[in-house]
Each structure stands twice: as C-alpha cells, then as structure tokens.
Coordinates of C-alpha atoms in Angstrom, one line a residue:
Chain A
X1 CA 99.4 221.6 58.8
X2 CA 96.8 223.5 60.7
X3 CA 94.8 222.9 63.9
X4 CA 91.1 222.8 62.9
X5 CA 87.8 222.5 64.7
X6 CA 85.1 220.6 62.8
X7 CA 81.5 221.1 64.0
X8 CA 78.7 219.0 62.5
X9 CA 79.7 215.4 61.9
X10 CA 76.7 214.1 59.8
X11 CA 76.6 212.3 56.4
X12 CA 78.7 215.0 54.9
X13 CA 80.8 216.4 57.8
X14 CA 81.9 212.9 59.0
X15 CA 83.8 212.0 55.8
X16 CA 85.0 215.6 55.3
X17 CA 86.6 215.5 58.8
X18 CA 88.3 212.2 57.9
X19 CA 89.8 213.7 54.8
X20 CA 91.2 216.6 56.9
X21 CA 92.8 214.1 59.2
X22 CA 94.1 212.1 56.3
X23 CA 95.8 215.2 55.0
X24 CA 97.6 215.6 58.3
X25 CA 95.6 218.4 60.0
X26 CA 95.2 218.2 63.8
X27 CA 91.4 218.2 64.4
X28 CA 89.0 218.9 67.2
X29 CA 85.5 217.8 66.7
X30 CA 82.0 218.6 68.0
X31 CA 78.5 217.2 67.3
X32 CA 75.4 216.9 69.5
X33 CA 75.2 213.2 68.5
X34 CA 77.4 211.1 70.9
X35 CA 77.8 208.3 68.3
X36 CA 79.0 210.8 65.6
X37 CA 81.4 212.3 68.1
X38 CA 82.7 208.9 69.1
X39 CA 83.3 208.0 65.4
X40 CA 85.2 211.2 65.0
X41 CA 87.4 210.4 68.0
X42 CA 88.0 206.9 66.6
X43 CA 89.1 208.5 63.3
X44 CA 91.7 210.6 65.2
X45 CA 90.0 213.8 66.2
X46 CA 89.9 215.2 69.8
X47 CA 86.3 215.5 71.0
X48 CA 85.1 218.9 72.3
X49 CA 82.4 219.6 74.8
X50 CA 80.7 222.5 72.9
X51 CA 81.2 224.7 69.7
X52 CA 82.9 227.3 71.9
X53 CA 85.2 224.7 73.4
X54 CA 86.1 223.3 69.9
X55 CA 86.9 226.8 68.6
X56 CA 89.4 227.7 71.4
X57 CA 93.0 227.6 70.4
X58 CA 92.6 226.5 66.8
X59 CA 93.7 228.1 63.5
X60 CA 90.4 227.5 61.8
X61 CA 86.8 226.4 62.4
X62 CA 84.7 224.4 59.8
X63 CA 81.0 224.0 60.2
X64 CA 78.7 221.6 58.2
X65 CA 75.2 222.1 59.6
X66 CA 71.6 221.5 58.3
X67 CA 70.0 225.0 58.6
X68 CA 70.6 228.7 58.9
X69 CA 69.2 228.9 62.4
X70 CA 71.5 226.3 63.6
X71 CA 74.5 228.0 62.0
X72 CA 73.6 231.2 63.7
X73 CA 73.3 229.5 67.1
X74 CA 76.6 227.7 66.7
X75 CA 78.5 230.9 65.7
X76 CA 76.6 233.7 67.6
X77 CA 75.1 231.8 70.5
X78 CA 76.4 232.0 74.1
X79 CA 79.3 229.5 74.3
X80 CA 79.5 229.7 70.5
X81 CA 82.3 230.0 68.0
X82 CA 82.6 233.8 67.7
X83 CA 82.8 234.4 71.5
X84 CA 85.5 231.8 72.0
X85 CA 87.7 231.8 68.9
X86 CA 90.9 233.8 69.2
X87 CA 91.1 237.0 67.0
X88 CA 92.4 236.1 63.5
X89 CA 90.8 232.6 63.5
X90 CA 89.6 231.5 60.0
X91 CA 85.9 230.5 59.9
X92 CA 84.6 228.3 57.1
X93 CA 80.9 227.5 57.0
X94 CA 80.2 224.7 54.5
X95 CA 76.5 224.4 55.3
X96 CA 73.9 225.2 52.6
X97 CA 71.8 227.9 54.2
X98 CA 69.9 231.1 53.3
X99 CA 72.0 234.0 52.0
X100 CA 70.7 236.4 54.7
X101 CA 71.9 234.2 57.6
X102 CA 75.2 233.6 55.8
X103 CA 75.8 237.4 55.5
X104 CA 74.7 238.1 59.1
X105 CA 77.1 235.5 60.6
X106 CA 80.0 236.8 58.4
X107 CA 79.2 240.3 59.6
X108 CA 79.2 239.2 63.3
X109 CA 82.5 237.3 62.8
X110 CA 84.2 240.3 61.1
X111 CA 83.0 242.6 63.8
X112 CA 84.7 240.3 66.3
X113 CA 88.0 240.4 64.5
X114 CA 87.6 237.0 62.8
X115 CA 87.8 236.1 59.1
X116 CA 84.9 234.1 57.5
X117 CA 83.8 232.6 54.2
X118 CA 80.6 230.8 53.3
X119 CA 81.7 227.7 51.3
X120 CA 78.7 225.4 50.5
X121 CA 79.5 222.3 48.5
X122 CA 78.2 220.2 45.7
X123 CA 79.1 216.6 45.0
X124 CA 77.0 214.9 47.8
X125 CA 78.1 212.1 50.2
X126 CA 80.1 210.4 47.5
X127 CA 82.1 213.6 46.8
X128 CA 82.6 214.1 50.5
X129 CA 84.0 210.6 50.9
X130 CA 86.2 210.8 47.8
X131 CA 87.4 214.4 48.6
X132 CA 86.1 215.6 45.2
X133 CA 83.6 218.2 46.4
X134 CA 83.2 221.5 44.7
X135 CA 83.3 224.5 47.0
X136 CA 81.6 227.7 46.1
X137 CA 83.2 230.3 48.3
X138 CA 81.9 233.8 49.3
X139 CA 84.1 236.2 51.3
X140 CA 87.1 238.6 51.0
X141 CA 89.8 237.5 48.5
X142 CA 92.4 237.1 51.3
X143 CA 90.1 235.0 53.4
X144 CA 89.4 232.8 50.3
X145 CA 93.1 232.4 49.8
X146 CA 93.6 231.4 53.4
X147 CA 90.7 228.9 53.2
X148 CA 91.8 227.3 49.9
X149 CA 94.6 224.9 51.2
X150 CA 92.2 223.6 53.9
X151 CA 89.3 223.1 51.4
X152 CA 91.7 221.4 49.0
X153 CA 92.0 218.5 51.5
X154 CA 88.2 217.9 51.1
X155 CA 87.5 218.8 47.5
X156 CA 88.7 219.0 43.9
X157 CA 87.2 222.4 42.7
X158 CA 87.4 225.5 44.8
X159 CA 85.8 228.6 43.2
X160 CA 85.7 232.1 44.5
X161 CA 82.2 233.4 43.9
X162 CA 82.6 236.9 45.3
X163 CA 81.8 238.7 48.5
X164 CA 80.2 237.2 51.6
X165 CA 77.0 235.2 50.8
X166 CA 77.8 234.7 47.1
X167 CA 78.9 231.1 47.8
X168 CA 75.3 230.4 49.0
X169 CA 73.9 232.4 46.1
X170 CA 75.9 230.4 43.6
X171 CA 74.7 227.1 45.1
X172 CA 71.0 228.0 45.2
X173 CA 71.0 229.6 41.7
X174 CA 72.7 226.5 40.3
X175 CA 70.4 224.1 42.1
X176 CA 67.3 226.0 41.2
X177 CA 68.3 225.7 37.6
X178 CA 69.0 222.0 38.2
X179 CA 65.6 221.4 39.8
X180 CA 63.8 223.2 36.9
X181 CA 65.8 221.3 34.2
X182 CA 65.2 218.0 35.9
X183 CA 61.5 218.4 35.9
X184 CA 61.6 219.7 32.3
X185 CA 63.5 216.6 31.3
X186 CA 61.0 214.4 33.1
X187 CA 58.1 216.2 31.3
X188 CA 59.8 215.8 27.9
X189 CA 60.4 212.0 28.4
X190 CA 56.9 211.4 29.6
X191 CA 55.3 213.4 26.8
X192 CA 57.5 211.5 24.3
X193 CA 56.4 208.1 25.8
X194 CA 52.7 208.9 25.4
X195 CA 53.3 210.2 21.8
X196 CA 55.1 206.9 20.9
X197 CA 58.6 208.3 20.8
X198 CA 61.2 206.0 22.2
X199 CA 63.1 207.3 25.3
X200 CA 66.5 206.3 23.8
X201 CA 65.6 208.2 20.6
X202 CA 64.7 211.4 22.5
X203 CA 67.9 211.0 24.5
X204 CA 70.0 210.5 21.3
X205 CA 68.4 213.5 19.6
X206 CA 68.2 216.0 22.5
X207 CA 71.6 215.2 24.0
X208 CA 73.1 216.7 20.9
X209 CA 70.5 219.4 20.4
X210 CA 69.2 222.5 22.1
X211 CA 67.4 220.5 24.8
X212 CA 70.8 219.3 26.1
X213 CA 71.2 219.6 29.9
X214 CA 73.0 217.9 32.7
X215 CA 69.8 216.4 34.0
X216 CA 69.4 214.6 30.6
X217 CA 73.0 213.9 29.6
X218 CA 74.6 213.0 33.0
X219 CA 71.6 212.1 35.2
X220 CA 69.0 210.8 32.8
X221 CA 65.7 210.2 34.8
X222 CA 64.6 207.3 32.6
X223 CA 66.5 204.0 33.0
X224 CA 68.8 203.0 30.2
X225 CA 70.6 205.8 28.4
X226 CA 73.0 206.8 31.3
X227 CA 74.4 203.8 33.1
X228 CA 75.6 205.7 36.2
X229 CA 72.2 207.5 36.8
X230 CA 70.1 206.7 39.9
X231 CA 67.3 205.7 37.5
X232 CA 69.2 202.5 36.9
X233 CA 69.3 201.6 40.6
X234 CA 65.7 202.2 41.5
X235 CA 66.2 205.9 42.2
X236 CA 68.5 205.4 45.3
X237 CA 70.1 208.7 45.9
X238 CA 72.4 210.3 44.7
X239 CA 70.8 213.5 45.6
X240 CA 67.6 213.0 47.7
X241 CA 64.4 214.8 46.8
X242 CA 64.4 216.3 50.3
X243 CA 67.7 218.0 49.7
X244 CA 66.5 219.4 46.3
X245 CA 63.4 220.7 48.1
X246 CA 65.6 222.4 50.7
X247 CA 67.6 224.2 48.1
X248 CA 64.5 225.2 46.1
X249 CA 63.0 226.6 49.3
X250 CA 66.2 228.6 50.0
X251 CA 66.0 229.9 46.4
X252 CA 62.4 231.0 47.0
X253 CA 63.3 232.6 50.3
X254 CA 66.2 234.5 48.7
X255 CA 64.0 235.5 45.7
X256 CA 61.4 236.9 48.0
X257 CA 64.0 238.9 49.9
X258 CA 65.2 240.7 46.8
X259 CA 61.9 240.8 44.9
X260 CA 63.2 238.4 42.1
X261 CA 60.6 236.7 39.9
X262 CA 61.3 233.0 39.6
X263 CA 58.1 231.5 38.2
X264 CA 59.5 228.2 37.2
X265 CA 61.7 228.0 40.4
X266 CA 58.5 228.5 42.4
X267 CA 56.7 225.8 40.4
X268 CA 59.6 223.4 40.8
X269 CA 59.6 224.0 44.6
X270 CA 55.8 223.2 44.6
X271 CA 56.3 220.0 42.6
X272 CA 59.1 218.8 44.9
X273 CA 56.9 219.5 47.9
X274 CA 54.2 217.4 46.4
X275 CA 56.7 214.6 45.7
X276 CA 58.3 214.7 49.1
X277 CA 54.9 214.9 50.9
X278 CA 53.8 211.8 48.9
X279 CA 56.5 209.8 50.9
X280 CA 59.5 210.2 48.5
X281 CA 61.7 212.6 50.5
X282 CA 64.4 210.0 50.6
X283 CA 64.2 209.0 46.9
X284 CA 66.6 210.5 44.4
X285 CA 65.3 213.8 43.0
X286 CA 65.2 212.3 39.5
X287 CA 62.5 209.9 40.8
X288 CA 60.0 212.7 40.4
X289 CA 59.5 211.4 36.8
X290 CA 57.1 208.8 38.3
X291 CA 54.9 211.6 39.7
X292 CA 55.0 213.4 36.4
X293 CA 54.0 210.2 34.7
X294 CA 51.3 209.4 37.1
X295 CA 52.7 205.9 37.6
X296 CA 53.5 206.5 41.3
Chain B
X1 CA 69.3 213.2 -9.2
X2 CA 65.6 213.4 -8.5
X3 CA 62.7 215.5 -9.8
X4 CA 61.3 217.2 -6.7
X5 CA 58.4 219.5 -6.0
X6 CA 58.9 222.1 -3.3
X7 CA 55.9 223.7 -1.7
X8 CA 56.3 226.6 0.8
X9 CA 59.0 229.1 -0.1
X10 CA 59.3 231.2 3.0
X11 CA 62.3 232.1 5.2
X12 CA 63.1 228.4 5.6
X13 CA 61.7 226.8 2.4
X14 CA 63.4 229.4 0.1
X15 CA 67.0 228.5 1.1
X16 CA 66.2 224.8 1.4
X17 CA 65.0 224.8 -2.3
X18 CA 68.2 226.6 -3.3
X19 CA 70.3 223.8 -1.7
X20 CA 68.3 221.1 -3.5
X21 CA 69.0 222.9 -6.8
X22 CA 72.7 223.3 -5.9
X23 CA 72.9 219.6 -5.3
X24 CA 71.6 219.0 -8.9
X25 CA 68.0 218.1 -8.3
X26 CA 65.4 219.2 -10.8
X27 CA 62.8 221.2 -8.9
X28 CA 59.3 222.4 -9.4
X29 CA 58.1 225.1 -6.9
X30 CA 54.9 226.4 -5.5
X31 CA 53.9 229.2 -3.1
X32 CA 50.9 231.5 -2.8
X33 CA 53.3 234.4 -2.7
X34 CA 54.1 235.6 -6.2
X35 CA 57.5 237.2 -5.2
X36 CA 58.6 234.0 -3.4
X37 CA 57.6 232.0 -6.5
X38 CA 59.5 234.4 -8.8
X39 CA 62.6 234.2 -6.6
X40 CA 62.4 230.4 -6.9
X41 CA 62.1 230.6 -10.6
X42 CA 65.2 232.9 -10.8
X43 CA 67.1 230.3 -8.7
X44 CA 66.3 227.7 -11.3
X45 CA 63.1 226.0 -10.3
X46 CA 60.1 225.6 -12.6
X47 CA 57.0 227.4 -11.1
X48 CA 53.8 225.4 -10.7
X49 CA 50.2 226.7 -10.6
X50 CA 49.0 224.8 -7.5
X51 CA 50.2 222.1 -5.1
X52 CA 48.6 219.4 -7.2
X53 CA 50.2 220.8 -10.4
X54 CA 53.6 220.8 -8.6
X55 CA 53.1 217.2 -7.4
X56 CA 52.4 215.7 -10.9
X57 CA 55.2 213.7 -12.5
X58 CA 57.8 214.1 -9.7
X59 CA 59.7 211.6 -7.7
X60 CA 59.2 213.5 -4.4
X61 CA 57.3 216.3 -2.8
X62 CA 58.7 218.5 0.0
X63 CA 56.5 220.9 2.0
X64 CA 57.6 223.6 4.4
X65 CA 54.5 225.2 5.8
X66 CA 53.5 227.3 8.8
X67 CA 50.6 225.2 10.4
X68 CA 48.9 221.9 10.5
X69 CA 45.7 223.1 8.9
X70 CA 47.7 224.4 5.9
X71 CA 49.6 221.1 5.6
X72 CA 46.3 219.2 5.6
X73 CA 44.8 221.5 3.0
X74 CA 47.9 221.3 0.7
X75 CA 48.0 217.5 0.9
X76 CA 44.4 216.5 1.3
X77 CA 42.5 219.4 -0.3
X78 CA 41.0 219.3 -3.8
X79 CA 43.8 219.9 -6.2
X80 CA 46.2 218.9 -3.5
X81 CA 49.3 216.7 -3.4
X82 CA 47.7 213.3 -2.6
X83 CA 45.1 213.5 -5.4
X84 CA 47.7 214.4 -8.0
X85 CA 50.9 212.6 -7.1
X86 CA 51.6 209.3 -9.0
X87 CA 51.5 206.2 -6.8
X88 CA 54.9 205.6 -5.2
X89 CA 55.8 209.3 -4.9
X90 CA 57.8 210.1 -1.8
X91 CA 56.2 212.8 0.4
X92 CA 58.3 214.7 3.0
X93 CA 56.7 217.3 5.2
X94 CA 59.4 219.5 6.9
X95 CA 56.8 221.8 8.6
X96 CA 56.6 221.9 12.4
X97 CA 53.0 221.0 13.1
X98 CA 50.9 219.1 15.6
X99 CA 51.4 215.4 15.9
X100 CA 47.8 214.5 15.2
X101 CA 47.7 216.3 11.9
X102 CA 51.1 214.8 10.9
X103 CA 49.7 211.3 11.6
X104 CA 46.4 212.0 9.7
X105 CA 48.2 213.2 6.6
X106 CA 50.6 210.3 6.6
X107 CA 47.6 207.9 6.9
X108 CA 45.8 209.6 4.0
X109 CA 49.0 209.4 1.9
X110 CA 49.5 205.7 2.7
X111 CA 45.9 204.9 1.8
X112 CA 46.5 206.5 -1.6
X113 CA 49.6 204.4 -2.3
X114 CA 52.1 207.1 -1.5
X115 CA 55.0 207.0 1.0
X116 CA 55.3 209.8 3.6
X117 CA 57.6 211.0 6.4
X118 CA 57.3 213.9 8.8
X119 CA 60.7 215.6 8.9
X120 CA 60.6 218.8 11.0
X121 CA 63.9 220.6 11.3
X122 CA 66.0 222.5 13.8
X123 CA 68.8 224.9 13.0
X124 CA 66.8 227.9 11.9
X125 CA 67.2 230.2 8.9
X126 CA 71.0 230.1 9.2
X127 CA 71.0 226.3 9.1
X128 CA 68.6 226.3 6.1
X129 CA 71.0 228.6 4.2
X130 CA 74.1 226.6 5.2
X131 CA 72.5 223.2 4.6
X132 CA 73.3 222.3 8.2
X133 CA 69.7 221.6 9.4
X134 CA 68.9 218.7 11.7
X135 CA 66.0 216.6 10.4
X136 CA 63.9 214.5 12.9
X137 CA 62.1 212.0 10.8
X138 CA 59.0 209.9 11.5
X139 CA 57.8 207.2 9.2
X140 CA 58.5 203.6 8.0
X141 CA 62.2 202.7 7.9
X142 CA 62.2 202.2 4.1
X143 CA 60.6 205.6 3.5
X144 CA 63.2 207.1 5.9
X145 CA 65.9 205.5 3.8
X146 CA 64.4 206.8 0.6
X147 CA 64.1 210.4 2.0
X148 CA 67.7 210.4 3.5
X149 CA 69.7 211.3 0.3
X150 CA 67.2 214.1 -0.5
X151 CA 67.4 215.5 3.0
X152 CA 71.2 215.3 2.9
X153 CA 71.2 218.1 0.4
X154 CA 69.6 220.4 2.9
X155 CA 71.0 219.3 6.3
X156 CA 73.9 217.8 8.2
X157 CA 72.1 215.5 10.7
X158 CA 69.3 213.2 9.7
X159 CA 67.8 211.1 12.5
X160 CA 65.1 208.4 12.3
X161 CA 62.8 209.0 15.3
X162 CA 60.4 206.2 14.7
X163 CA 56.9 205.7 13.2
X164 CA 54.8 208.5 11.6
X165 CA 54.5 211.5 13.8
X166 CA 57.6 210.8 15.9
X167 CA 59.6 213.4 14.0
X168 CA 57.1 216.0 15.3
X169 CA 57.1 214.5 18.7
X170 CA 60.9 214.7 18.9
X171 CA 60.9 218.3 17.9
X172 CA 58.3 219.5 20.3
X173 CA 59.7 217.4 23.2
X174 CA 63.1 218.9 22.6
X175 CA 61.9 222.4 22.2
X176 CA 59.6 222.2 25.3
X177 CA 62.7 221.3 27.3
X178 CA 64.6 224.1 25.6
X179 CA 61.9 226.7 26.5
X180 CA 61.8 225.5 30.1
X181 CA 65.6 225.5 30.5
X182 CA 65.9 228.9 28.9
X183 CA 63.5 230.4 31.3
X184 CA 65.2 228.6 34.2
X185 CA 68.5 230.0 33.0
X186 CA 67.1 233.5 32.9
X187 CA 65.6 233.1 36.4
X188 CA 69.0 231.9 37.8
X189 CA 70.9 234.8 36.3
X190 CA 68.4 237.4 37.5
X191 CA 68.2 235.9 41.0
X192 CA 72.1 235.9 41.1
X193 CA 72.2 239.5 40.0
X194 CA 70.0 240.6 42.8
X195 CA 71.9 238.6 45.3
X196 CA 75.2 240.2 44.2
X197 CA 76.6 237.2 42.4
X198 CA 78.3 238.3 39.2
X199 CA 76.8 236.8 35.9
X200 CA 80.2 235.6 34.7
X201 CA 80.8 233.8 38.0
X202 CA 77.5 232.0 37.8
X203 CA 78.3 231.0 34.2
X204 CA 81.8 229.8 35.2
X205 CA 80.4 227.7 38.0
X206 CA 77.1 226.3 36.5
X207 CA 78.6 225.6 33.1
X208 CA 80.7 223.0 34.8
X209 CA 78.1 221.9 37.3
X210 CA 74.7 220.3 37.5
X211 CA 72.9 223.4 36.2
X212 CA 74.7 223.0 32.9
X213 CA 72.4 223.3 29.9
X214 CA 72.5 224.4 26.2
X215 CA 70.6 227.6 27.1
X216 CA 73.4 228.5 29.5
X217 CA 76.5 227.1 27.7
X218 CA 75.7 227.8 24.0
X219 CA 73.0 230.4 24.1
X220 CA 73.6 232.4 27.3
X221 CA 70.8 234.9 27.8
X222 CA 73.1 237.5 29.5
X223 CA 75.6 239.4 27.3
X224 CA 79.2 238.5 27.8
X225 CA 79.9 234.8 28.5
X226 CA 79.0 233.3 25.1
X227 CA 80.2 235.6 22.2
X228 CA 77.9 234.0 19.6
X229 CA 74.7 234.3 21.6
X230 CA 71.9 236.7 20.5
X231 CA 72.3 238.4 23.9
X232 CA 75.4 240.0 22.4
X233 CA 73.6 241.5 19.4
X234 CA 70.6 243.1 21.2
X235 CA 68.6 239.8 21.0
X236 CA 68.2 239.7 17.3
X237 CA 67.0 236.2 16.4
X238 CA 68.4 233.5 16.2
X239 CA 65.1 231.8 17.2
X240 CA 62.3 234.2 17.5
X241 CA 60.1 234.2 20.6
X242 CA 57.0 233.7 18.4
X243 CA 58.5 230.4 17.0
X244 CA 59.3 229.2 20.6
X245 CA 55.7 230.0 21.6
X246 CA 54.4 228.1 18.5
X247 CA 56.4 225.0 19.6
X248 CA 55.3 225.3 23.2
X249 CA 51.7 225.5 22.1
X250 CA 52.1 222.4 20.0
X251 CA 53.6 220.6 23.0
X252 CA 50.6 221.7 25.1
X253 CA 48.2 220.6 22.4
X254 CA 49.9 217.2 22.1
X255 CA 50.1 216.8 25.9
X256 CA 46.3 217.5 26.2
X257 CA 45.6 214.9 23.5
X258 CA 47.4 212.1 25.4
X259 CA 46.7 213.3 29.0
X260 CA 50.3 214.1 29.7
X261 CA 51.1 216.4 32.7
X262 CA 53.6 219.1 31.7
X263 CA 53.4 221.7 34.5
X264 CA 56.6 223.5 33.6
X265 CA 55.9 223.2 29.9
X266 CA 52.5 224.9 30.5
X267 CA 54.1 227.6 32.6
X268 CA 56.8 228.2 29.9
X269 CA 54.0 228.6 27.2
X270 CA 52.2 231.1 29.4
X271 CA 55.4 233.1 30.0
X272 CA 56.2 233.2 26.3
X273 CA 52.6 234.3 25.6
X274 CA 53.1 237.2 28.0
X275 CA 56.4 238.0 26.3
X276 CA 55.1 237.9 22.8
X277 CA 51.9 239.8 23.7
X278 CA 54.1 242.5 25.2
X279 CA 55.4 243.3 21.7
X280 CA 58.4 240.9 21.6
X281 CA 57.2 238.2 19.1
X282 CA 60.1 239.0 16.8
X283 CA 62.8 239.2 19.5
X284 CA 65.1 236.2 20.1
X285 CA 63.5 233.9 22.7
X286 CA 66.5 234.5 25.1
X287 CA 65.3 238.1 25.3
X288 CA 62.6 236.9 27.8
X289 CA 65.3 237.5 30.4
X290 CA 64.3 241.2 30.4
X291 CA 60.7 240.3 31.3
X292 CA 62.0 238.0 34.1
X293 CA 64.1 240.8 35.3
X294 CA 61.4 243.4 35.1
X295 CA 63.7 245.7 33.1
X296 CA 61.5 245.6 30.0

C-alpha cells in the first residue's frame, strides 16, 4: 500500500479519500475548509497544513479541485505540490479542468522530475461513494500504469486516453456530446407532445431506432420510461446543470484554442447558461426539458 | 391475399412493390415515370393509367411519394384515390410528409367512408429491398390492425404510434434527434482530433459512457471504429444528406405549427442546408463531418 496525499475534500474528493483509506492506503489530507479536513481526519487521514506540507514524503499526490486556476496554484504556487514533493513522486489530478492548464501543470511537474497524469472522472457523487468512477487518464504509459492500482481503489473503469491533457479532452468531448444529445432528446419529446405523440411511444420507437442515445435510453428527461432517471424524482441531481455548463464552457474554451467549429456545442452551452441563470444551477441537467417546453 | 394498388414506384416504392408481389398479393401499379411503370409490370403488377384508375376495385391502396403536396394531389385531386376507391378501402400512405397534410388527407378519406393510416418508414433503400423496414403507423387501432399484415410483407417492425399523423410525428421527432446527435458526434470527433485525442480512443470511451448514441456506435462518422458505416466507403449513402435535410425541414415546419422550441433542431437544419448547398446533397449525412472539420 502507498502513502498518498489527497488535496480537495469536497463532494467528490471526500468519498474518494475514504475509498483510498478503505483500501489500506496511508493518507495525508488537505483542504481549505476546516470541517472538510476534520471529516477526513475522522475517517483516518492525517491532516496537513498546506498542499506543500501534504506532498512531502508521500508516494503520490491526488488532487480533486474545482477549476484550472486552483489546480495551477496548488501545484505550481509557492508552498505548492511541485516545490515540495520528492523527485519521482506520482501526481494524479482528478479535477475536470481546461486542457491547456492540464498540459501546463504536467509540463511543470515533468520539468521538476515528477510524474503526472490528468485523470478526470465520470460517475458523479454516487460513483465516488461506491468506488465505481470511470477515470479518463492522460499521460505517459508508464505513469498511467503507476497510477492504475491507486485509481482502482476509487473506480471501476480506468482508460488510458493518450498523452498529457487527453484525459481532459476525452471528458469534455464526451460531455459536450452528452449536453447536445440531452437537449436534442428534450426537443424531440416536447415536439412530440405538441404533435399528439405519446412520450412512451416515442421512447419505445426511438430507443430501438436511429435516435437512440444514452440521454434517451438511460436518463430519459420525461418521467415514466426510465425508472432510475432524475425525471422521476423531480429532477434532483444526478448531474447538476451547473456541472454540465462547466463542462460545456471548457469544451468551448478548448474549441476556441484550437479553432474547432462546434456550432451545436456552442448552442448547448448557451442554452445551459439560460437554464442555470434562471435559477436552476442545482437542478439535474435533464430538467432543461421544462425550459425547452416553456413550462418553467 | 389482397388486391393492392401501389402508387409511387421510386427507389423505395419499387422494391416495396416487389416484396408485396413476392408475398402473393395481386398488385396494380401507377407512377408518372414510364420506365418505373414498365419495371413494375415486368415484376408482375398490372399497370394503371392514373391514381384513380389504380384505386378502383382493390382492397387497399399504398402510396410512397416524395412530398405532402403530391400526396394530397394523388388522394384528393380529381381522378384521385379518394374519389375512385370503393367505400371501405384501406389506404396506407408510406411517404414521409408534413403532419398537417397527413392529417388533412386522413380526414378527407374518413369523410368519404375510407380507412387510412400514415405509415412512414425507416430503413432506407436497403431495408425496402430486404423487407426489413420499420413502419411507424398513425391511425385508428382497427385500421392499424387491418394494415399490419400488408405492411408485414414489406417490413420487420410495425409500430402503432397513435392517432392519424402520429406516424409522421414519430418519424420526424426521431430523425430530428438523429440529425442533432450526428452533428454532435461529428463535433466531438473533430474537437478531439485537434486536442490530440485519438478517434478510436474517443469511440472506446464514449461508446460505453454518457455520450453513447446510435450516430456514434452504429454509424460512426469517422472511418475505422464501425466497419459497416458509410464513413468506411467514402460516405456513399446510406441515408443521403438531402433526405436528412428534408426530415429536418419537416420537423421545423411541424414545430412552427405548434409553437414548439427546437433550437438545436433548427441549427441542425441550417447546417444540413449549408452542407447540401455546398454540393453534398447526395453524400451520406454522416459526411457532414468534413464540413465541421473544415476539410471539405
């Protein structure tokens, strides 16, 4: 078992740390929130005073943070991870951030003699608690192999996407497609309703036809057809609209940086902005069907 | 076996008629094209002089026509089907047309003592030839039941969508979602490419994740991951971009008629217009990936 520093003990990081402890790893923890740090201590981790303090004398450092600027500060800042970790330490950033920041941090880490992967997750808070997260990992093959047994304590599927930054690329490309297909599914159901076509009928037909998509089949935005979908529990997340908007904005930022045309991705980002700004940031992202319908 | 008039002997209607003949039905055929009519005669159908002539003395009339105005002319025009068919004749329109025209024709037929369903298909020319079409059928339950054994000679899946017009509604709602998810899939692959994420990697990840959709999994627009996809045969259709544009325009027309908001559906229609106008009307609809990429 390894000695691991965990930085960022929020809704995702907290349960991920507990799964590392459960697997027998020795953990040091850091968060700016005193209650989060106290909870980590109670779960069996040793609290640290700063990211740099946490990163000293460990085999690996895992971060789960809300934005690229924060990731860069934690790794590259004074008193940060890179300045304090011993050469050879394995760095794993599980945050969902912009591709450019992910690549910049990996480059700084490599220059300092450290190994790093970007390893954003899908599966949400439920997946973090159940240790069933999917990790999309970008970095050198040998660093991926070194990270794999540690990630296995927190997730079920661990995929090597390619070089540094491709873990982030895989996550935002997948989630851009998800945001687009969710809105498309909502539009199809609301058009059907107004044309007198029953929602269950459209579900039965399209789930076996060329309109089939995960947003329809596994996460149906109208109540009824898929029992486990948030539409059947008043659109409690699940995956909050604010998180979808974050990923769509990251996709737009990445697209602008490489001159990629993503017309539907841009429209999806605009529609989720409208929906979040209307007071629904905390609603499940499938709840946007009410805005498409005009009923909310 | 029934005596059936078949009107509209194009790329779809021709093979559909041949499957009716194969199943043992006695067929009368009509088309404005003399070569199409001659081919039908050679296949075993008796040629008729007009739609009304075809519709006299048969148990059922099937139409497969390119537009709502043509369907209305064939059914409601002087010398048309409704004026000439005996009371009780079963009318089946397999054309993909606007919901309003489908409902108007069904109403006129019912007023004249005839039974009618709209029964648009999916499955394309290959499905028409192999008798594996999917029929989405709108009309009264007893008319659906009467039509079912006849449709069974031409297709594999026959679904009752609801009242008159809902067959058309099901088709355009499904195909609107298909058009949106195809463009979304193209955008995801092209963004991934520019971010250095390998297409096969994105396929492997998203086909098992929340971005999964038929456009990705069964009809992948980049060559390689799905052997049967048109992307592996230079984007030969398959399903031509012009046909996708037709369906997206029908969806926009229907949406306008019922004040439905379909922002991504509208954007998809605009993008397929651009693609068709650039000379690609006859290319498979997945070929739009080249326009998204800027490589064509």
